[in-house]
XYZ file of C-alpha atoms in Angstrom:
768
model
C -58.679 -22.169 -17.284
C -55.711 -19.786 -17.677
C -53.613 -19.376 -14.564
C -53.686 -15.905 -13.082
C -50.278 -16.541 -11.465
C -47.166 -18.382 -12.616
C -44.090 -19.729 -10.852
C -40.583 -20.793 -11.893
C -39.729 -24.506 -11.905
C -36.830 -25.863 -9.849
C -34.709 -26.225 -12.969
C -35.889 -22.847 -14.226
C -34.668 -21.119 -11.064
C -31.086 -22.110 -11.935
C -31.451 -20.736 -15.457
C -33.070 -17.527 -14.203
C -30.371 -16.933 -11.587
C -27.651 -17.488 -14.200
C -29.270 -14.922 -16.508
C -29.630 -12.492 -13.600
C -25.972 -12.929 -12.673
C -24.890 -12.232 -16.256
C -26.840 -8.978 -16.199
C -24.956 -7.827 -13.103
C -28.111 -6.208 -11.698
C -29.468 -5.982 -8.168
C -32.998 -7.178 -7.384
C -34.030 -3.557 -6.790
C -32.828 -2.631 -10.282
C -34.707 -5.540 -11.888
C -37.870 -4.495 -10.019
C -37.604 -0.981 -11.444
C -37.031 -2.388 -14.940
C -40.383 -4.235 -14.884
C -42.291 -1.413 -13.187
C -42.543 -2.834 -9.656
C -42.576 -0.569 -6.637
C -41.108 -3.253 -4.351
C -38.731 -6.159 -4.867
C -41.091 -8.675 -3.196
C -42.320 -10.192 -6.503
C -38.686 -10.465 -7.644
C -37.816 -12.404 -4.497
C -40.821 -14.682 -5.037
C -39.804 -15.210 -8.670
C -36.307 -16.434 -7.762
C -37.572 -18.626 -4.897
C -40.151 -20.410 -7.063
C -43.239 -18.831 -5.490
C -46.223 -17.795 -7.635
C -46.387 -14.214 -8.915
C -48.762 -12.311 -11.184
C -48.682 -13.681 -14.747
C -48.014 -10.248 -16.260
C -44.978 -9.617 -14.070
C -43.706 -13.172 -14.628
C -43.495 -12.464 -18.357
C -42.016 -8.990 -17.850
C -39.212 -10.390 -15.671
C -38.458 -13.105 -18.227
C -38.300 -10.556 -21.039
C -35.993 -8.309 -18.993
C -33.682 -11.281 -18.362
C -33.979 -12.374 -22.013
C -35.386 -15.795 -21.077
C -38.180 -17.730 -22.802
C -40.992 -17.880 -20.166
C -42.168 -21.277 -21.438
C -38.735 -22.798 -20.694
C -38.702 -21.952 -17.006
C -42.351 -21.936 -15.827
C -43.739 -24.707 -13.639
C -46.335 -26.675 -15.666
C -46.687 -29.913 -13.691
C -48.962 -28.676 -10.903
C -52.236 -26.804 -11.411
C -52.932 -24.298 -8.678
C -56.394 -22.770 -8.386
C -57.010 -19.158 -7.551
C -57.851 -19.895 -3.948
C -54.542 -21.663 -3.206
C -52.600 -18.913 -4.958
C -54.285 -16.274 -2.889
C -53.450 -18.207 0.236
C -49.790 -18.407 -0.735
C -49.614 -14.717 -1.505
C -51.305 -13.878 1.761
C -48.798 -16.081 3.605
C -45.836 -14.367 1.893
C -47.245 -10.962 2.786
C -47.641 -12.061 6.393
C -44.001 -13.199 6.546
C -42.838 -9.880 5.098
C -44.857 -8.010 7.693
C -43.214 -10.010 10.497
C -39.774 -9.239 9.088
C -40.456 -5.543 8.639
C -42.000 -5.223 12.101
C -39.005 -6.920 13.725
C -36.564 -4.870 11.645
C -38.179 -1.653 12.788
C -37.989 -2.655 16.442
C -34.438 -4.031 16.121
C -33.122 -1.047 14.171
C -32.146 0.954 17.239
C -30.119 -1.969 18.608
C -28.183 -2.362 15.331
C -27.578 1.379 15.151
C -26.087 1.360 18.651
C -24.131 -1.836 18.066
C -22.718 -1.099 14.619
C -23.142 2.593 13.894
C -20.164 3.801 15.947
C -16.406 3.126 15.641
C -13.518 3.863 17.985
C -10.120 4.491 16.403
C -6.882 4.148 18.316
C -5.644 7.485 19.679
C -8.703 9.321 18.365
C -10.445 10.724 21.474
C -14.001 10.676 20.152
C -16.352 8.020 18.700
C -16.795 8.169 14.927
C -19.990 7.410 13.027
C -19.413 4.456 10.736
C -21.116 6.170 7.801
C -18.743 9.136 8.207
C -15.581 7.062 7.802
C -16.401 3.793 6.035
C -14.919 3.130 2.596
C -16.242 0.202 0.577
C -13.698 -2.612 0.589
C -12.863 -4.959 -2.256
C -12.839 -8.725 -1.961
C -10.548 -11.442 -3.311
C -12.563 -14.508 -4.267
C -9.354 -16.528 -4.380
C -7.367 -16.732 -1.137
C -3.664 -16.033 -1.726
C -2.522 -18.588 0.837
C -4.551 -21.348 -0.851
C -2.982 -20.908 -4.285
C -0.470 -23.383 -5.612
C 2.429 -21.375 -7.023
C 5.973 -22.423 -7.854
C 8.457 -20.813 -5.471
C 10.823 -19.862 -8.306
C 7.985 -18.062 -10.094
C 7.366 -15.922 -7.027
C 11.067 -15.184 -6.588
C 11.231 -14.135 -10.226
C 8.374 -11.668 -9.580
C 10.392 -9.915 -6.873
C 10.721 -6.760 -8.998
C 6.941 -6.366 -9.194
C 6.676 -7.229 -5.529
C 9.041 -4.384 -4.633
C 7.354 -1.807 -6.768
C 3.603 -2.258 -6.479
C 2.374 -2.751 -2.937
C 3.437 -6.364 -2.959
C 1.403 -7.544 -5.890
C 2.925 -10.129 -8.163
C 2.089 -12.020 -11.300
C -0.939 -14.238 -10.790
C -2.450 -12.352 -7.862
C -6.265 -12.557 -7.917
C -8.187 -9.450 -8.964
C -10.399 -7.875 -6.269
C -14.120 -7.252 -6.842
C -16.616 -4.945 -5.048
C -17.817 -6.348 -1.735
C -21.536 -5.895 -2.463
C -21.335 -8.303 -5.403
C -19.849 -10.944 -3.101
C -22.442 -10.366 -0.353
C -25.327 -10.829 -2.778
C -23.657 -13.722 -4.616
C -22.951 -16.029 -1.650
C -25.433 -16.931 1.087
C -22.712 -18.327 3.339
C -19.351 -16.594 3.597
C -16.158 -16.736 5.623
C -14.398 -13.372 5.272
C -10.690 -13.587 6.040
C -8.212 -10.766 6.460
C -5.000 -9.519 8.026
C -5.069 -7.851 11.457
C -6.524 -4.383 11.049
C -7.770 -5.022 7.506
C -11.311 -3.918 8.436
C -13.152 -7.225 8.956
C -15.244 -6.080 11.948
C -16.025 -2.723 10.345
C -17.078 -4.569 7.178
C -19.603 -6.654 9.148
C -20.856 -3.558 10.968
C -21.359 -1.865 7.602
C -23.385 -4.844 6.312
C -25.558 -4.869 9.440
C -26.155 -1.121 9.354
C -26.935 -0.928 5.648
C -29.153 -3.981 5.841
C -31.288 -2.528 8.658
C -31.410 0.806 6.792
C -32.783 -0.967 3.717
C -29.818 -0.401 1.390
C -28.593 -4.000 1.322
C -30.487 -7.349 1.593
C -33.452 -5.339 2.829
C -35.787 -8.332 3.319
C -33.443 -9.940 5.898
C -33.074 -9.346 9.641
C -29.397 -8.681 10.480
C -28.001 -10.061 13.739
C -24.465 -8.893 14.650
C -22.646 -11.050 17.205
C -19.113 -10.794 18.557
C -18.132 -14.457 18.934
C -15.628 -13.499 21.625
C -18.387 -11.867 23.681
C -20.705 -14.811 23.102
C -18.046 -17.293 24.267
C -17.268 -15.248 27.368
C -20.933 -14.571 28.236
C -21.921 -18.245 28.008
C -18.732 -19.899 29.241
C -20.329 -21.189 32.469
C -23.895 -21.617 31.194
C -25.540 -24.190 28.962
C -26.525 -21.683 26.287
C -25.744 -22.401 22.662
C -25.585 -19.885 19.831
C -29.180 -20.572 18.714
C -30.557 -19.855 22.195
C -28.293 -16.796 22.461
C -29.762 -15.344 19.243
C -33.334 -16.264 20.184
C -32.906 -14.563 23.553
C -31.551 -11.480 21.777
C -34.533 -11.292 19.397
C -37.183 -12.242 21.983
C -37.363 -8.586 23.042
C -38.636 -7.650 19.584
C -41.039 -10.447 18.491
C -42.876 -13.538 19.702
C -41.409 -17.084 19.701
C -43.758 -18.126 16.898
C -42.735 -15.147 14.781
C -39.088 -15.936 15.451
C -39.635 -19.543 14.343
C -41.088 -18.293 11.067
C -38.023 -16.105 10.422
C -35.704 -19.094 10.986
C -37.802 -21.424 8.818
C -38.135 -18.941 5.978
C -34.379 -18.239 6.010
C -34.699 -14.526 6.615
C -31.911 -14.106 9.153
C -28.617 -12.494 8.152
C -26.211 -13.760 10.840
C -23.026 -11.685 11.093
C -20.597 -13.606 13.306
C -17.495 -11.547 13.996
C -14.020 -12.578 15.120
C -13.843 -16.365 15.152
C -10.086 -16.007 15.714
C -10.746 -14.005 18.914
C -12.585 -16.860 20.664
C -10.492 -18.289 23.547
C -8.945 -21.635 22.671
C -10.852 -23.334 25.485
C -14.159 -22.341 23.868
C -13.399 -22.626 20.170
C -14.693 -26.176 19.671
C -18.029 -25.302 21.290
C -18.445 -22.188 19.169
C -17.614 -24.047 15.950
C -20.115 -26.769 16.861
C -22.830 -24.148 17.421
C -22.146 -22.453 14.080
C -22.286 -25.775 12.263
C -25.565 -26.641 13.971
C -27.140 -23.380 12.830
C -25.802 -23.743 9.305
C -26.968 -27.350 8.930
C -30.407 -27.016 10.549
C -31.362 -23.527 9.376
C -29.658 -23.700 6.023
C -31.918 -21.156 4.309
C -30.494 -18.318 6.406
C -27.518 -16.212 5.366
C -24.352 -16.395 7.496
C -21.147 -14.341 7.256
C -18.211 -15.187 9.550
C -15.009 -13.156 9.906
C -11.623 -14.453 10.987
C -7.961 -13.607 10.643
C -5.900 -15.324 8.019
C -3.986 -18.398 9.175
C -6.409 -19.130 12.026
C -9.094 -21.020 10.131
C -8.022 -24.650 10.465
C -11.510 -26.055 9.856
C -14.059 -25.844 7.073
C -17.735 -25.013 7.353
C -19.751 -27.030 4.858
C -21.299 -24.907 2.128
C -19.323 -21.760 3.009
C -17.249 -19.794 0.510
C -13.996 -18.330 1.809
C -12.963 -14.893 0.572
C -10.335 -12.364 1.621
C -10.455 -8.601 2.160
C -8.132 -6.935 -0.355
C -5.625 -4.180 0.386
C -6.801 -0.626 -0.156
C -6.358 0.702 -3.684
C -4.996 4.257 -4.250
C -8.545 5.587 -4.706
C -9.671 3.917 -1.464
C -6.681 5.377 0.402
C -7.644 8.833 -0.855
C -11.328 8.371 0.056
C -10.471 7.103 3.544
C -8.028 9.964 4.166
C -10.583 12.611 3.190
C -13.177 11.081 5.504
C -10.610 10.697 8.290
C -9.462 14.332 8.191
C -13.095 15.428 8.438
C -14.513 12.908 10.917
C -11.539 12.427 13.263
C -10.440 16.062 13.580
C -12.075 19.424 14.156
C -11.457 20.429 10.551
C -14.072 22.143 8.437
C -14.993 20.362 5.219
C -12.799 22.752 3.219
C -9.839 22.318 5.587
C -10.261 18.522 5.518
C -10.234 18.553 1.721
C -7.078 20.688 1.648
C -5.316 18.458 4.172
C -6.294 15.378 2.163
C -4.822 16.876 -1.025
C -1.612 17.686 0.840
C -1.542 14.197 2.394
C -1.997 12.373 -0.927
C 0.495 14.581 -2.786
C 3.187 13.956 -0.182
C 2.309 10.265 0.101
C 2.922 9.902 -3.636
C 6.385 11.475 -3.499
C 9.178 8.978 -4.294
C 10.827 9.551 -0.904
C 7.595 8.461 0.834
C 7.146 5.211 -1.102
C 7.790 3.120 2.017
C 5.122 4.987 3.990
C 2.665 4.611 1.107
C 3.330 0.883 1.107
C 2.158 0.724 4.731
C -1.040 2.690 4.141
C -2.874 -0.142 2.367
C -4.696 -1.414 5.459
C -7.127 0.668 7.550
C -5.242 0.168 10.826
C -1.936 1.522 9.477
C -3.619 4.148 7.296
C -5.342 5.463 10.422
C -1.945 5.704 12.152
C -0.446 7.459 9.124
C -3.286 10.011 8.947
C -3.003 10.630 12.691
C 0.731 11.346 12.539
C 0.330 13.534 9.454
C -2.478 15.529 11.092
C -0.416 16.435 14.141
C 2.895 17.037 12.347
C 1.546 18.560 9.142
C 3.861 16.177 7.297
C 5.322 12.697 7.565
C 8.004 12.336 10.245
C 11.531 13.026 9.024
C 12.705 10.002 10.979
C 10.499 7.347 9.420
C 11.758 4.677 11.802
C 9.571 6.278 14.481
C 6.456 5.724 12.369
C 7.461 2.131 11.615
C 8.124 1.527 15.311
C 4.603 2.752 16.109
C 3.175 0.477 13.420
C 5.023 -2.572 14.740
C 3.965 -1.825 18.322
C 0.380 -1.442 17.126
C 0.354 -4.856 15.472
C 2.364 -6.658 18.155
C 0.620 -5.329 21.235
C -1.873 -2.490 21.124
C -4.409 -3.744 18.575
C -5.406 -6.772 20.647
C -4.767 -5.076 23.990
C -7.178 -2.195 23.414
C -9.972 -4.647 22.568
C -9.336 -6.872 25.560
C -8.200 -9.858 23.483
C -5.721 -12.237 25.074
C -4.217 -14.621 22.570
C -2.949 -18.011 23.594
C 0.768 -17.858 24.326
C 1.742 -19.859 21.288
C 5.373 -18.890 21.372
C 5.748 -19.446 25.051
C 9.534 -18.966 25.065
C 9.401 -15.420 23.705
C 8.916 -12.138 25.529
C 8.015 -9.040 23.524
C 11.709 -8.115 23.349
C 12.572 -11.566 22.019
C 9.758 -11.404 19.469
C 11.313 -8.210 18.131
C 14.726 -9.878 18.063
C 13.285 -12.889 16.215
C 11.580 -10.734 13.595
C 14.802 -8.738 13.159
C 16.778 -11.942 12.718
C 14.301 -13.299 10.143
C 14.265 -10.032 8.208
C 18.044 -9.625 8.083
C 18.702 -13.287 7.253
C 16.373 -13.128 4.247
C 16.954 -9.562 3.059
C 20.738 -9.915 2.844
C 20.195 -12.800 0.410
C 17.655 -10.825 -1.663
C 14.913 -13.158 -0.462
C 11.484 -11.537 -0.369
C 9.641 -14.859 -0.525
C 10.581 -17.816 1.647
C 9.215 -21.299 2.183
C 7.750 -22.442 5.473
C 10.694 -24.826 5.824
C 13.152 -21.944 5.455
C 11.314 -19.961 8.120
C 11.234 -22.910 10.501
C 14.958 -23.477 10.009
C 15.724 -19.814 10.732
C 13.513 -19.812 13.831
C 15.183 -22.994 15.069
C 18.613 -21.380 14.589
C 17.455 -18.287 16.474
C 16.086 -20.293 19.405
C 19.286 -22.323 19.682
C 21.924 -19.636 19.076
C 20.286 -16.528 20.510
C 18.106 -17.891 23.314
C 19.865 -21.205 24.004
C 16.534 -23.039 23.662
C 16.977 -26.545 22.323
C 14.792 -29.608 21.968
C 15.858 -33.217 22.009
C 12.751 -34.140 20.056
C 12.986 -33.080 16.404
C 9.242 -33.472 15.897
C 8.474 -31.208 18.858
C 10.874 -28.586 17.530
C 9.165 -28.662 14.137
C 5.782 -28.209 15.798
C 7.116 -25.306 17.879
C 8.643 -23.471 14.921
C 5.543 -24.051 12.779
C 3.332 -22.701 15.577
C 5.536 -19.602 15.848
C 5.202 -18.894 12.108
C 1.414 -19.240 12.261
C 1.228 -17.091 15.410
C 3.223 -14.252 13.839
C 0.910 -14.417 10.847
C -2.437 -14.714 12.642
C -1.804 -12.624 15.760
C 0.261 -9.796 14.312
C -0.012 -10.019 10.523
C 3.723 -9.368 10.136
C 4.202 -12.492 8.016
C 1.771 -13.493 5.274
C 1.317 -16.744 3.393
C 1.209 -15.499 -0.195
C 0.800 -18.979 -1.670
C 0.727 -22.451 -0.168
C 3.786 -22.771 2.052
C 5.363 -19.547 0.718
C 5.645 -16.487 2.939
C 6.636 -12.821 2.823
C 6.720 -10.029 5.332
C 3.315 -8.356 5.150
C 5.029 -5.136 4.061
C 8.459 -4.777 2.491
C 8.842 -1.727 4.753
C 8.694 -3.972 7.817
C 11.331 -6.313 6.384
C 13.582 -3.288 5.851
C 12.814 -1.869 9.304
C 13.592 -5.126 11.107
C 16.748 -5.601 9.014
C 17.957 -2.170 10.125
C 17.147 -3.067 13.761
C 19.278 -6.195 13.492
C 22.184 -4.187 12.096
C 21.946 -1.507 14.765
C 21.687 -4.004 17.617
C 24.425 -6.388 16.461
C 28.166 -6.122 16.945
C 30.513 -5.597 13.991
C 27.692 -5.752 11.493
C 27.992 -2.137 10.273
C 30.982 -3.187 8.150
C 28.704 -5.658 6.389
C 26.114 -2.918 5.826
C 28.680 -0.613 4.182
C 29.630 -3.372 1.746
C 26.135 -2.894 0.264
C 26.632 0.850 -0.277
C 26.383 0.545 -4.061
C 23.167 -1.555 -4.044
C 20.010 0.531 -4.410
C 17.810 -1.920 -2.500
C 19.902 -1.267 0.635
C 19.370 2.502 0.536
C 16.402 2.405 2.939
C 18.368 0.186 5.347
C 21.140 2.795 5.518
C 18.647 5.578 6.237
C 16.808 3.613 8.931
C 20.032 2.458 10.587
C 21.320 6.052 10.623
C 18.153 7.151 12.448
C 18.402 4.381 15.040
C 22.126 4.544 15.838
C 23.048 6.485 18.998
C 26.090 7.877 17.144
C 26.642 8.165 13.408
C 30.396 8.617 13.535
C 31.445 5.017 12.876
C 28.906 4.402 10.118
C 29.707 7.627 8.281
C 33.465 7.044 8.444
C 33.023 3.518 7.106
C 30.892 4.890 4.263
C 33.576 7.482 3.475
C 36.261 4.808 3.330
C 34.142 2.686 0.987
C 33.501 5.712 -1.259
C 37.244 6.570 -1.301
C 38.062 3.099 -2.598
C 35.481 3.592 -5.350
C 37.185 6.831 -6.403
C 40.527 5.105 -6.790
C 39.056 2.721 -9.359
C 38.388 5.475 -11.917
C 41.102 7.925 -12.995
C 38.717 10.281 -14.789
C 36.573 10.655 -11.669
C 39.678 11.612 -9.686
C 40.582 14.241 -12.299
C 37.060 15.669 -12.235
C 36.997 15.821 -8.431
C 40.335 17.645 -8.360
C 39.036 20.153 -10.918
C 35.864 20.635 -8.834
C 37.927 21.308 -5.694
C 40.130 23.863 -7.468
C 37.203 25.570 -9.211
C 35.109 25.824 -6.015
C 38.018 27.216 -4.000
C 38.940 29.793 -6.671
C 35.674 31.712 -6.820
C 35.193 34.790 -4.698
C 32.027 33.726 -2.843
C 33.366 30.753 -0.902
C 32.365 32.322 2.403
C 28.698 32.818 1.404
C 27.706 29.212 0.746
C 28.888 25.959 2.253
C 31.937 24.856 0.275
C 30.588 21.311 -0.159
C 27.439 22.765 -1.785
C 29.547 24.751 -4.260
C 31.488 21.585 -5.110
C 28.177 19.761 -5.697
C 27.042 22.637 -7.914
C 30.108 22.294 -10.148
C 29.990 18.511 -10.122
C 26.618 18.833 -11.774
C 27.878 21.320 -14.357
C 30.626 18.993 -15.543
C 28.196 16.243 -16.577
C 27.171 15.752 -20.221
C 23.769 17.366 -20.975
C 22.264 14.000 -21.956
C 23.195 12.370 -18.634
C 20.225 11.722 -16.349
C 21.857 13.583 -13.454
C 22.239 16.767 -15.523
C 20.063 19.641 -14.241
C 19.606 17.762 -10.944
C 20.808 20.132 -8.259
C 19.280 18.108 -5.404
C 22.680 17.288 -3.944
C 23.773 20.940 -3.836
C 20.421 22.010 -2.358
C 20.593 19.297 0.299
C 23.915 20.738 1.403
C 22.846 24.400 1.281
C 19.266 25.373 0.459
C 20.326 29.016 -0.040
C 21.338 27.940 -3.539
C 17.642 27.704 -4.365
C 17.360 31.497 -4.091
C 19.134 34.114 -6.230
C 22.551 32.767 -7.115
C 25.721 34.787 -6.723
C 26.842 36.319 -10.015
C 29.811 33.926 -10.433
C 27.617 30.854 -10.091
C 24.924 32.393 -12.288
C 27.443 33.144 -15.034
C 28.891 29.644 -14.998
C 25.424 28.088 -14.967
C 24.291 30.271 -17.902
C 27.485 29.555 -19.849
C 27.111 25.790 -19.445
C 23.471 26.083 -20.471
C 24.466 27.882 -23.675
C 27.016 25.156 -24.450
C 24.441 22.425 -23.750
C 21.892 24.060 -26.073
C 24.482 24.270 -28.843
C 25.579 20.663 -28.401
C 22.026 19.347 -28.731
C 21.245 21.189 -31.995
C 21.082 19.074 -35.141
C 21.441 20.718 -38.545
C 17.839 19.779 -39.459
C 16.450 21.919 -36.626
C 19.068 24.696 -36.552
C 16.579 27.143 -38.102
C 14.212 26.474 -35.199
C 16.818 26.675 -32.417
C 18.968 29.588 -33.643
C 16.900 32.215 -31.791
C 17.102 30.167 -28.580
C 20.871 29.841 -28.926
C 21.244 33.603 -29.393
C 19.198 34.228 -26.235
C 21.417 31.904 -24.175
C 24.418 34.017 -25.185
C 22.909 37.236 -23.755
C 25.267 37.280 -20.761
C 26.188 40.991 -20.644
C 24.528 41.559 -17.241
C 26.501 38.694 -15.705
C 29.935 39.531 -17.127
C 30.623 42.601 -15.016
C 34.379 42.622 -14.509
C 35.827 40.790 -17.514
C 35.589 42.898 -20.697
C 37.862 40.535 -22.632
C 35.482 37.610 -22.046
C 32.520 39.788 -23.013
C 34.197 40.973 -26.215
C 35.217 37.458 -27.227
C 31.682 36.196 -26.582
C 30.182 39.020 -28.695
C 32.574 38.210 -31.511
C 31.613 34.530 -31.426
C 27.931 35.410 -31.325
C 28.304 37.606 -34.442
C 29.764 34.638 -36.311
C 26.348 32.977 -36.257
C 24.203 33.534 -39.375
C 21.208 35.858 -39.365
C 17.834 34.445 -38.411
C 16.429 36.015 -41.604
C 18.091 33.403 -43.814
C 16.005 30.564 -45.187
C 15.817 27.103 -43.694
C 18.097 25.339 -46.183
C 20.903 27.884 -45.953
C 20.797 27.801 -42.132
C 20.848 24.028 -42.199
C 23.854 24.041 -44.533
C 25.722 26.593 -42.390
C 25.385 24.559 -39.195
C 26.265 21.385 -41.021
C 29.534 22.951 -42.242
C 30.451 25.199 -39.310
C 28.487 24.015 -36.274
C 31.073 21.696 -34.747
C 33.854 24.269 -35.162
C 31.679 27.008 -33.619
C 30.856 24.775 -30.589
C 34.572 24.084 -30.043
C 35.281 27.826 -30.095
C 32.550 28.400 -27.483
C 33.957 25.599 -25.328
C 37.525 26.948 -25.560
C 36.297 30.427 -24.707
C 34.597 29.140 -21.536
C 37.686 27.144 -20.554
C 39.983 30.136 -21.060
C 37.947 32.678 -19.124
C 35.841 30.572 -16.683
C 37.697 27.235 -16.428
C 34.479 25.333 -17.222
C 33.088 23.383 -20.166
C 35.816 20.719 -20.404
C 35.117 17.677 -22.526
C 36.030 14.860 -20.144
C 35.561 12.172 -22.845
C 33.448 9.991 -20.567
C 32.448 6.542 -21.788
C 29.513 4.489 -20.440
C 31.681 2.860 -17.753
C 32.900 6.278 -16.573
C 29.338 7.574 -16.384
C 28.248 4.491 -14.438
C 30.994 5.067 -11.854
C 30.235 8.796 -11.637
C 26.513 8.126 -11.185
C 27.194 5.597 -8.412
C 29.556 8.032 -6.731
C 26.996 10.862 -6.933
C 24.268 8.650 -5.440
C 26.570 7.507 -2.632
C 27.261 11.139 -1.738
C 23.543 11.864 -1.701
C 22.955 8.840 0.551
C 25.695 10.069 2.887
C 23.971 13.442 3.164
C 20.565 11.827 3.729
C 22.010 9.653 6.492
C 23.251 12.789 8.262
C 19.756 14.270 8.014
C 19.195 17.054 10.538
C 21.843 15.753 12.918
C 23.929 18.625 14.242
C 26.735 16.815 16.035
C 30.308 17.664 15.061
C 31.053 14.378 13.317
C 28.079 14.704 10.951
C 28.884 18.358 10.208
C 32.473 17.391 9.501
C 31.334 14.698 7.091
C 29.028 17.107 5.268
C 31.847 19.624 4.842
C 33.945 16.964 3.115
C 31.335 15.902 0.543
C 32.850 15.651 -2.969
C 36.481 15.952 -1.853
C 38.998 13.714 -3.551
C 40.177 10.633 -1.728
C 43.522 12.296 -0.984
C 41.784 15.276 0.589
C 39.627 13.107 2.798
C 42.083 10.496 3.969
C 45.640 11.723 3.518
């Protein structure tokens, strides 16, 4: 007798699941491939239950498996027993669907709404949620050589703190379907709770693991609700579900493994209750092992393993996720129309991607700080000019407000430290490591620094070396788990969670310490210290001392290069000789001419940012004197970049650059000489080879005549004969001047204005 139904053998299930995994499909997709309206037969197939013979073969063919290799042949099942099994499976599905329908409203109320800090209205989860990515390999569990991480510091600085060897994130849905038992770890504010709420909501709505019953439980609430009662987690869940089905139906769901238990915030359970909660979770996992369980916890708090669970980590937001979140935020969290939200998102992303906002972008990789960034941008229409204010808000959020607003009281692990002392400790750690170019540091280094801080700053000592080690280790783990300001990037190797925070705390240490500004100025020529200067300038009550120290350091740099001194003296004389000195700020005119004296192939050429920073009126129509000098230098630059091979192509362009009649209004001699020189150029009608030959023979001489003409009549166009060392010094000097201006910012006090007026003076002018 031919069997009407077939089932997969125990060994065949493994082979079938492997083939299914290789396909990368969902069960719903496989069902559609074989013409099934529901996924129930697919579920039966992978659990070894009998299904219709026709569909058994269709599934095998879709998975490219030989049906004979995986079917169960050892037991003959008659039609009656098969019908009974199918009837039983249908009955179980009906129980699940009935309970899901009744429980749906509870899940919607529990998980469908979010509350964001400083947003005055509840937000629907579906209106704001962005799918997260998952790291299957936990950074802190990797074995990596410390020197390898230090060597990757360049990548760490430039790419949201990724470095060689970092695991690649994968979509969260693949992980949810792949593992029946998960521990999801993440930094504070990385979206762990929202992730669980999303799973619960989409499960009950039928979009994810639709044949399971999701149960969302805050472990903190469970611990607090049952602290004085003899109620374990199993009874707590049964009591929750008893409103929606009978005890016998509930037993069937447990036995069939159809619960999806979403246990949120293991790290939030009070220390006095943690052992009891862990025991309850282990009991459920061991005795009802068919059921799916997902637990969330902060990194660095999971000091115990649950048997059979896979640990994964929520990845930082990618650029596309940041953009998606921002667009949803500007629509859901404001009163914007959809069009206005889209426009604000475009503006937000464009400004976030500007080089000057790199530090802010580096913060916006976690939902908690991205929410803060969107909020500030929405109210200001831009990012704050004083970025230290935004960083201060971010630090306060992680240190205090995030736990406080959710009623979470952490154990006072670092019992010696008030909030003020925590800030001082973090500032000390940041400055001690940053000044040595250390972006990665071992746990031993951190413990040593903390010990030094406790002894020298707080006069806290311990006679017992072992106790001191335990204290300093506990402080490191507390900063990581409670605030997320330190992260273990590999076993025993730490970084600040954001480079921006290391810079911010370093600047705090400088501002709050005596006689340390001199040390800061010694780093004036190091690009990695630029952000520290800017942050310190924002935080200082008075800029006078810092700016004067910077000027002195710059003056010493000038003295080391004779050509730079000559150029600066020429700039001063040229700027003071023109007739418009009262229209623009004199320092801006000096910056304008500094730029014009650079070789056309230098990277600073055409960069008028420094002049515009000093006087933005230069961005409008230039005065005729400045326009003439700019046009003359442009003509010289065009000529200097022409090779004989392309002279026939560039001759027309060169002739156009010499059309300066409208600018030369009061100097007929200069105009006549320029016309004469222009007429010396060959006609554009000549053929390519003759033009090439003419420029090859006469080009250099013609360029020298143009240069001499400009020097005679406009005192510009000098060949300063700069070598690579000269250009390096000039570039450093230019960048130091720009940093000086940026440090002054919008400050209007007399000392800052005085400094700005002296930009690009010679050393003698500034300090005689």
